[in-house]
XYZ file of C-alpha atoms in Angstrom:
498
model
C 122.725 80.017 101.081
C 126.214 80.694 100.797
C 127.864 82.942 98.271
C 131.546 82.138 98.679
C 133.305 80.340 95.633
C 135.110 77.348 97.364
C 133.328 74.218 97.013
C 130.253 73.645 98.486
C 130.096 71.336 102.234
C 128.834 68.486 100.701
C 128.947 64.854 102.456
C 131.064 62.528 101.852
C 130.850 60.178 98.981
C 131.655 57.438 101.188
C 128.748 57.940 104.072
C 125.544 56.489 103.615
C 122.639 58.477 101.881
C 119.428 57.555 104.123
C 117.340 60.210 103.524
C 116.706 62.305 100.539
C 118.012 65.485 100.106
C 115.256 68.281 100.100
C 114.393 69.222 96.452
C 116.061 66.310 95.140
C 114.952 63.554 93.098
C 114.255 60.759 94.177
C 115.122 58.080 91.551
C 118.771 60.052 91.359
C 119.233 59.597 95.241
C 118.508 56.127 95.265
C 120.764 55.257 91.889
C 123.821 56.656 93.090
C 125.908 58.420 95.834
C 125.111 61.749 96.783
C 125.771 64.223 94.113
C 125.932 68.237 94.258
C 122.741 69.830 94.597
C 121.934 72.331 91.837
C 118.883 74.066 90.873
C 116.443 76.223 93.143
C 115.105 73.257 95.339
C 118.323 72.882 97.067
C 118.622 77.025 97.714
C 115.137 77.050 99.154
C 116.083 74.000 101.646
C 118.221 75.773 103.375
C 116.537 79.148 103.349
C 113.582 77.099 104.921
C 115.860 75.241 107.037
C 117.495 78.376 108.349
C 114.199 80.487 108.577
C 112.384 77.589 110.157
C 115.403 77.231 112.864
C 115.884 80.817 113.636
C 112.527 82.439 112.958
C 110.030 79.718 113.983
C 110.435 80.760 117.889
C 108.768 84.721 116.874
C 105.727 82.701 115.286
C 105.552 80.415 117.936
C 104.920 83.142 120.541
C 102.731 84.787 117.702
C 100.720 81.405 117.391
C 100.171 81.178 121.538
C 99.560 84.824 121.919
C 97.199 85.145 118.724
C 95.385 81.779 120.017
C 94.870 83.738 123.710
C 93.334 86.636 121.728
C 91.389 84.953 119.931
C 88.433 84.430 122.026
C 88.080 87.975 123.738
C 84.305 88.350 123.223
C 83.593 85.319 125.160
C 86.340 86.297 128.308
C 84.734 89.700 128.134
C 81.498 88.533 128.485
C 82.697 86.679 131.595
C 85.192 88.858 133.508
C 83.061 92.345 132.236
C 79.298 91.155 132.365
C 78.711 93.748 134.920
C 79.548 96.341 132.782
C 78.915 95.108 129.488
C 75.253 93.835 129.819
C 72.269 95.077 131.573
C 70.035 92.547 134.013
C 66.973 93.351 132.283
C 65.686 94.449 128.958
C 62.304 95.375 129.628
C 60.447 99.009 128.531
C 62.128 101.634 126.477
C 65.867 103.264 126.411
C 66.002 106.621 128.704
C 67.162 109.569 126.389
C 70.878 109.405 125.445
C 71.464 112.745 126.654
C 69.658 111.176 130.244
C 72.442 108.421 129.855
C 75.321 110.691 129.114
C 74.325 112.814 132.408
C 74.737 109.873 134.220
C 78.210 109.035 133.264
C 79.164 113.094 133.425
C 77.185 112.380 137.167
C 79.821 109.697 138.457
C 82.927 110.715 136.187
C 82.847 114.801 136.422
C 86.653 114.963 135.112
C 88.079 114.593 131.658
C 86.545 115.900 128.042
C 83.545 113.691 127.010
C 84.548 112.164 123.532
C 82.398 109.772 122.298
C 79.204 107.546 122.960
C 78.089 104.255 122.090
C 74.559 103.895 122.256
C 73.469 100.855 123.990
C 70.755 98.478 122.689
C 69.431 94.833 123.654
C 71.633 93.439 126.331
C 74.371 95.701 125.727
C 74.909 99.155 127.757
C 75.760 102.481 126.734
C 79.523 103.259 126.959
C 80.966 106.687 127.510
C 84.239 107.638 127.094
C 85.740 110.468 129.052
C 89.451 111.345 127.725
C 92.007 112.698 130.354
C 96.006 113.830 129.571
C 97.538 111.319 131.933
C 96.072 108.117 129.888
C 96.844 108.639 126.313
C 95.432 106.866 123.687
C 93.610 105.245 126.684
C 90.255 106.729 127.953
C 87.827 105.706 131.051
C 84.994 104.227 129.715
C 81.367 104.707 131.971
C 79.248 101.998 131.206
C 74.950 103.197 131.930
C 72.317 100.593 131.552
C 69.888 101.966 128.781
C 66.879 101.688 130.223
C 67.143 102.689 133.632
C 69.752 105.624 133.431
C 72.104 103.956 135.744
C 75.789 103.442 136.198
C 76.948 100.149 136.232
C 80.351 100.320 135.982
C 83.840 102.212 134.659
C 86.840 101.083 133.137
C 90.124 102.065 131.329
C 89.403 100.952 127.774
C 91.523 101.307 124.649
C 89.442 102.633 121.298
C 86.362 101.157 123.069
C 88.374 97.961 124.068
C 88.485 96.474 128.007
C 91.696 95.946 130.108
C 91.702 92.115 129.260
C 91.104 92.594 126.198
C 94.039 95.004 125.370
C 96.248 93.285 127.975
C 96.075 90.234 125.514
C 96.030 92.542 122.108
C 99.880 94.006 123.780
C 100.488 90.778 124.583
C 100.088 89.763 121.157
C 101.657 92.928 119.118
C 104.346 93.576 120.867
C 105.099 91.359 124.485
C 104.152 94.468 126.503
C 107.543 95.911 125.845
C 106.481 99.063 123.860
C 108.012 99.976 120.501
C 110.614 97.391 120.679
C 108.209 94.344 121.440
C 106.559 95.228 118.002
C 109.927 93.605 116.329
C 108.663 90.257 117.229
C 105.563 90.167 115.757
C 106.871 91.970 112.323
C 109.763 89.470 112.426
C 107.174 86.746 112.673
C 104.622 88.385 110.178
C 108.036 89.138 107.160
C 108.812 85.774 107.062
C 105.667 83.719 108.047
C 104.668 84.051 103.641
C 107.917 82.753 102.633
C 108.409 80.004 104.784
C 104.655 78.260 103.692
C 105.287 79.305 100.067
C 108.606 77.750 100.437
C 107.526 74.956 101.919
C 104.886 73.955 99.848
C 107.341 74.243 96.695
C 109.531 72.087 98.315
C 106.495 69.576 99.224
C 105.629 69.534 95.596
C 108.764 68.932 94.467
C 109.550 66.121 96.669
C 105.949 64.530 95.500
C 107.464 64.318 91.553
C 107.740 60.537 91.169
C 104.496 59.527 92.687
C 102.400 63.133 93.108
C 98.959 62.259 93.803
C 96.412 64.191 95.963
C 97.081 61.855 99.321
C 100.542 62.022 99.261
C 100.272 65.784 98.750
C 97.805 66.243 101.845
C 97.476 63.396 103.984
C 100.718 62.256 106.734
C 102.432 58.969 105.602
C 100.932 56.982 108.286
C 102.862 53.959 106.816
C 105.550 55.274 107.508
C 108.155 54.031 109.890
C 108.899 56.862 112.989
C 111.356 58.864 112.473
C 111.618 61.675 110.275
C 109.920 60.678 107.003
C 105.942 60.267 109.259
C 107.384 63.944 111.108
C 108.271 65.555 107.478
C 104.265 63.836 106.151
C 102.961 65.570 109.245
C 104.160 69.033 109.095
C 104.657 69.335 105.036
C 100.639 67.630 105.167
C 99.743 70.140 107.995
C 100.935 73.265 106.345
C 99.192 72.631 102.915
C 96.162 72.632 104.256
C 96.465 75.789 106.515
C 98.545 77.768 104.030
C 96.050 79.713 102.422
C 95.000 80.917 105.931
C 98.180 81.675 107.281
C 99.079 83.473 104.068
C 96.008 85.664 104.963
C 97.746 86.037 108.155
C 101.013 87.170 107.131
C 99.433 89.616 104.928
C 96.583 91.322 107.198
C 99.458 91.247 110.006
C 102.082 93.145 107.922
C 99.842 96.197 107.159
C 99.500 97.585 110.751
C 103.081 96.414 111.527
C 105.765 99.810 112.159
C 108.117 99.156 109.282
C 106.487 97.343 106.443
C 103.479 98.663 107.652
C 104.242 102.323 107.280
C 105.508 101.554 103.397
C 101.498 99.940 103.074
C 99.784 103.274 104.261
C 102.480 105.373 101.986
C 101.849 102.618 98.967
C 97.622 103.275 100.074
C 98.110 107.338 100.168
C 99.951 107.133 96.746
C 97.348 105.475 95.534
C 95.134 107.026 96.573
C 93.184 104.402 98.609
C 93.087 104.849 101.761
C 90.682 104.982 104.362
C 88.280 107.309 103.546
C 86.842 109.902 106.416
C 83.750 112.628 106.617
C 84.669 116.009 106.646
C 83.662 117.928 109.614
C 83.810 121.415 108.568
C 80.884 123.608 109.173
C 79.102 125.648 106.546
C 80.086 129.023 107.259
C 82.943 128.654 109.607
C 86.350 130.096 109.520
C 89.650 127.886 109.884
C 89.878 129.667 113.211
C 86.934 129.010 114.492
C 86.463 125.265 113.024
C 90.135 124.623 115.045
C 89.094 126.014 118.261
C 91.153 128.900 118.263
C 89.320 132.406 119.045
C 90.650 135.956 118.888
C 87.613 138.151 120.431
C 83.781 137.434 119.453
C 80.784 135.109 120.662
C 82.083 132.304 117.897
C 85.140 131.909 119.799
C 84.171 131.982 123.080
C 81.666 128.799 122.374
C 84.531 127.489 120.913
C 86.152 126.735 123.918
C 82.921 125.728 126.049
C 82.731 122.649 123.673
C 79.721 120.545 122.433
C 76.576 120.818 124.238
C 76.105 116.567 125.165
C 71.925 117.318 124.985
C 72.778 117.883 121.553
C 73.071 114.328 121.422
C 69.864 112.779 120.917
C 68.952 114.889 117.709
C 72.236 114.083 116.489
C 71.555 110.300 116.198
C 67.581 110.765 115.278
C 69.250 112.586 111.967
C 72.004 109.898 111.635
C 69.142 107.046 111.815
C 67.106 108.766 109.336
C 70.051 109.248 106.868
C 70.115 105.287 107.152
C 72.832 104.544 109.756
C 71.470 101.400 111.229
C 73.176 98.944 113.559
C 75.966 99.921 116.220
C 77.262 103.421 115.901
C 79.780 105.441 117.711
C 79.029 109.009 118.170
C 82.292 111.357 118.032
C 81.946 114.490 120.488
C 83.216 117.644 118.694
C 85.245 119.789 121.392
C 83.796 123.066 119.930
C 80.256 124.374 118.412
C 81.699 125.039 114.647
C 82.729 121.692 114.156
C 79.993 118.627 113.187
C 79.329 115.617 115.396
C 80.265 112.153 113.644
C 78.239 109.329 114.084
C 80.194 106.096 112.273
C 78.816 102.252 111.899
C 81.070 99.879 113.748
C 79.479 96.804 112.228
C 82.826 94.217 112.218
C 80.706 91.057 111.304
C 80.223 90.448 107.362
C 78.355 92.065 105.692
C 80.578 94.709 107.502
C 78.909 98.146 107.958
C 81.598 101.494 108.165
C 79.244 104.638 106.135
C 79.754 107.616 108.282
C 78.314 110.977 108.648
C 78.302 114.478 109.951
C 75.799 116.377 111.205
C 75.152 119.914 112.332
C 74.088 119.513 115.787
C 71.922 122.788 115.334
C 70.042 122.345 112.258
C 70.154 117.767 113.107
C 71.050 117.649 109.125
C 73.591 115.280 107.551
C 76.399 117.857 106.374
C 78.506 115.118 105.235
C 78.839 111.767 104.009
C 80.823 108.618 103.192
C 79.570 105.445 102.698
C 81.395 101.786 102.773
C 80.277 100.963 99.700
C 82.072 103.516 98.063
C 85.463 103.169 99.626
C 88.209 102.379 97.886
C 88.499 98.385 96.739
C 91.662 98.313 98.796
C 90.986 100.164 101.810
C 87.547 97.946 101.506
C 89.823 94.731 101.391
C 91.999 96.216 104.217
C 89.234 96.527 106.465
C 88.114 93.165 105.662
C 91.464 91.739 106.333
C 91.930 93.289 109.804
C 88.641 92.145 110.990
C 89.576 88.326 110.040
C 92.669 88.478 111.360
C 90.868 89.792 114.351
C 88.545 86.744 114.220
C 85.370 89.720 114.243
C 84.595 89.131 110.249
C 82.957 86.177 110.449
C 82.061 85.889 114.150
C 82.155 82.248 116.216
C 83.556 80.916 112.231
C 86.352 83.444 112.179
C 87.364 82.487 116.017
C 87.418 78.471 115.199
C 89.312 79.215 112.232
C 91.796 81.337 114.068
C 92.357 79.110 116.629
C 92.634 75.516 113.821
C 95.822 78.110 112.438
C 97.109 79.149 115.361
C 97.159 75.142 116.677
C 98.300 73.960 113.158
C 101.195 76.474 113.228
C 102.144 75.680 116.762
C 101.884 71.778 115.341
C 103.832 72.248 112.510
C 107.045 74.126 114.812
C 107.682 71.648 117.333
C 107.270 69.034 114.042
C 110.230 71.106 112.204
C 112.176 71.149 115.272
C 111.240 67.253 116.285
C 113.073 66.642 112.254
C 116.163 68.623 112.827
C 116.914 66.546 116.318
C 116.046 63.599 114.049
C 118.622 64.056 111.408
C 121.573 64.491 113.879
C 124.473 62.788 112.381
C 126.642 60.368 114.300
C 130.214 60.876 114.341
C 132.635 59.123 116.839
C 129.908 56.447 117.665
C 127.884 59.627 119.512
C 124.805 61.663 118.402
C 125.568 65.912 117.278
C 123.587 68.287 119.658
C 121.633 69.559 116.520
C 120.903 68.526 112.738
C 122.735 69.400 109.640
C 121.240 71.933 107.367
C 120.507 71.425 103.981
C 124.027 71.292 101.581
C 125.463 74.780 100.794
C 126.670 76.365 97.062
C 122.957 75.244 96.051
C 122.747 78.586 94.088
C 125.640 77.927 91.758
C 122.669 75.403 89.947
C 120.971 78.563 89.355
C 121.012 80.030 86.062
C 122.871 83.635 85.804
C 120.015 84.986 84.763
C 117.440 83.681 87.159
C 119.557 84.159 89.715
C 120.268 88.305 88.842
C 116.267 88.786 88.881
C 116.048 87.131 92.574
C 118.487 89.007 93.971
C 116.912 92.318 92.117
C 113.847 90.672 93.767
C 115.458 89.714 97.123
C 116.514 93.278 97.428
C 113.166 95.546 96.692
C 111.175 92.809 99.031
C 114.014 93.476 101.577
C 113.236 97.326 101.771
C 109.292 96.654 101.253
C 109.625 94.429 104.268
C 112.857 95.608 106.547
C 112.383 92.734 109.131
C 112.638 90.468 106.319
C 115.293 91.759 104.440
C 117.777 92.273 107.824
C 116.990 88.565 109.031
C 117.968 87.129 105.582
C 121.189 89.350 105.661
C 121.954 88.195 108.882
C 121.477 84.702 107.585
C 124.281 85.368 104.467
C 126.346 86.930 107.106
C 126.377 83.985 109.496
C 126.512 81.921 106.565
C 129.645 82.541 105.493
C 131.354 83.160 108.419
C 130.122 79.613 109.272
C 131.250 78.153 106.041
C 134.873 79.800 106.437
C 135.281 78.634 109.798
C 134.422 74.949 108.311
C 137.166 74.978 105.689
C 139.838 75.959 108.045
C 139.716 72.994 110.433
C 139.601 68.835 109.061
C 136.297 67.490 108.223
C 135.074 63.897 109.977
C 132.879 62.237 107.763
C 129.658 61.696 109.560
C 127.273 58.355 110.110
C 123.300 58.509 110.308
C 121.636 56.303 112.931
C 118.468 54.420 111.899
C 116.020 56.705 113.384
C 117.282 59.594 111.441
C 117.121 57.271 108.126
C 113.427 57.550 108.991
């Protein structure tokens, strides 16, 4: 990927040629020596190469991490079964308002802030919020139909320690704002290296491109680099629709490229949609808490009565709000109660609505149906990449990825020790890349609308466009370094020449 204007490194015309050139053809490889690369197959070699060197270590820790979260359900239901499920199911569910007693009972600090009703084998969880924890809450867990307490933990939007031990883990290492790097890094560039690699795939496939060679290994292959290229280039065109879907979904929650999504969303007016809690009849003042003399006010700052809580949900339910539903406390008497589906498995269930705790009517409504096609396929996204879309499906999937992608690493790094040259009658510590001055085959033209390209991608995506001009950067330093000292032709050993 160099842009300098000396001639390109190129080998030798006296060393052996043993193994073709990526996005070369074939028949001209094996007529002559090498020759100058030209065209885009060459430039996207070494972008691959260098992006598969340097940035294939952020999606292997994405890969392992991702593969840990994936099966949270089924280590929750083990380490948290306690608190999670009741022992027995039998007769009816106590009052909420009995329930939410209960958890007040053993948890008398903090503001009460929302309720998910139990039902089945699940319990009832309570969140209580307090300054000291954040975004974090404690989380009482009551067992529906006996009233009791049967357990309390420090949960994170409703999810358990494990659970978002793994999740920070995942996002960001557990080292805060600056962890998050990682997994952006890893999410910028995951897209172009599978697009780029399946280009190069095809192109290699030109003389003899049938539907085998494209997605099957070349088992008949000696070992050495050709059966390692078969198994990773095989590998990745059968996962790259999914890891596409990956790249995507992980980008719009990411800090950088995800902040230019929810200002693309907001433009377009298609974000997530959310009720509107005002009360009929109440004053800004009063509807933010604030008071300045009067009964109104004084409520105000007593906030929601929690016996409220029962009619609240009879008058969601009979609006049509079936399945699980959290229950937003309002912290004052002017503003409306929420109760919002949290239905995650397809066909995925998000209407919401208000309602007047004193008159139990629906003040307010917004249904999934009618959200907004992309918020809908934003939604949709996050709950597949959080293996919840499709349930036990969505888990296996995530897992074949996360596997294949791991697979598919250690295979690109397995054919860069492979193609070590020889020189001196001793093995390099590391592979060549691909030949540079590849994008002097490019025409003017072409190559003015990538780099327009290059460029509005780069700002869409930061931690793709700093990577890649850290790449030209060390690129040419590299390539300046290499003129100014004598060049040793190098030799390829048999088991790189497979």
């Amino acid at each position: 990927m160099s842009v300098n204007s000396d001639a390109p490194d190129l080998p030798a015309p006296s060393e052996e040629v043993t193994d073709i050139p990526e996005g070369e053809d074939t028949a001209a490889v094996a007529s002559g020596p090498a020759r100058r690369p030209s065209g885009l197959g060459p430039l996207m070699a070494r972008l691959h190469f260098y992006a598969g060197v340097l940035v294939a270590p952020f999606l292997l820790v994405a890969a392992v991490t991702g593969l840990l979260y994936t099966f949270t359900p089924q280590l929750d239901s083990f380490v948290y079964d306690k608190e999670l499920t009741v022992a027995h199911t039998a007769g009816t569910s106590r009052p909420l308002a009995e329930q939410v007693d209960a958890a007040r009972a053993s948890h008398p600090k903090g503001t009460l802030l929302a309720v998910r009703p139990g039902s089945g084998e699940e319990t009832t969880q309570v969140d209580f919020a307090q300054p000291e924890l954040g975004e974090r809450a404690h989380t009482v867990y009551v067992d529906p139909y006996t009233g009791k307490v049967t357990g309390q933990l420090t949960t994170w939007y409703g999810s358990t320690p494990l659970k978002t031990w793994l999740d920070d883990l995942h996002r960001n290492l557990h080292l805060g704002t600056a962890g998050r790097y990682y997994s952006e890094i890893a999410a910028s560039w995951l897209w172009v290296l599978v697009l780029g690699g399946l280009v190069l795939w095809w192109r290699r496939q030109r003389r003899n491109r049938t539907a085998r060679r494209l997605l099957l290994p070349d088992l008949a292959a000696r070992k050495g680099v050709r059966r390692t290229r078969s198994w990773h280039a095989a590998t990745g065109v059968w996962l790259a629709v999914g890891l596409l879907v990956l790249s995507a979904t992980g980008l719009t929650w990411s800090r950088f490229a995800g902040s230019h999504f929810g200002e693309a969303l907001d433009a377009l007016r298609s974000g997530t949609p959310g009720v509107s809690t005002a009360l009929p009849g109440a004053s800004a003042d009063e509807q933010g808490g604030h008071h300045h003399g009067g009964g109104t006010g004084s409520h105000a700052t007593q906030g929601a009565d929690p016996k409220a809580i029962d009619g609240v949900l009879a008058a969601a339910r009979h609006d049509g709000l079936s399945g699980p539903v959290t229950i937003g406390v309002p912290q004052d008497h002017t503003t409306a109660w929420t109760v919002s589906q949290t239905r995650n498995l397809w066909p995925v269930g998000r209407d919401s609505v208000a309602v007047d705790a004193s008159s139990e009517k629906v003040v307010d409504r917004v249904d999934f149906a009618d959200w907004p096609v992309l918020a809908k396929l934003t939604r949709w996204g996050i709950n597949a990449h959080m293996g919840t879309l499709f349930g036990l499906v969505n888990q296996i999937l995530l897992a074949v990825l996360a596997i294949g992608l791991t697979c598919m690493i250690l295979w690109g790094y397995r054919m860069w020790w492979q193609r070590r040259p020889v020189r001196d009658g001793h093995r390099a510590l590391f592979g060549t890349p691909p030949a540079r001055g590849a994008w002097r085959g490019i025409p003017y033209g072409a190559l003015a609308a990538g780099v327009v390209v290059v460029i509005a991608l780069g700002w869409a995506l930061p931690l793709f466009g700093v990577p890649l001009a850290g790449f030209l950067a060390a690129d040419l330093v590299a390539g300046a370094v290499r003129r100014r000292r004598p060049v040793t032709p190098p030799t390829t050993g048999s088991g790189a020449a497979d």
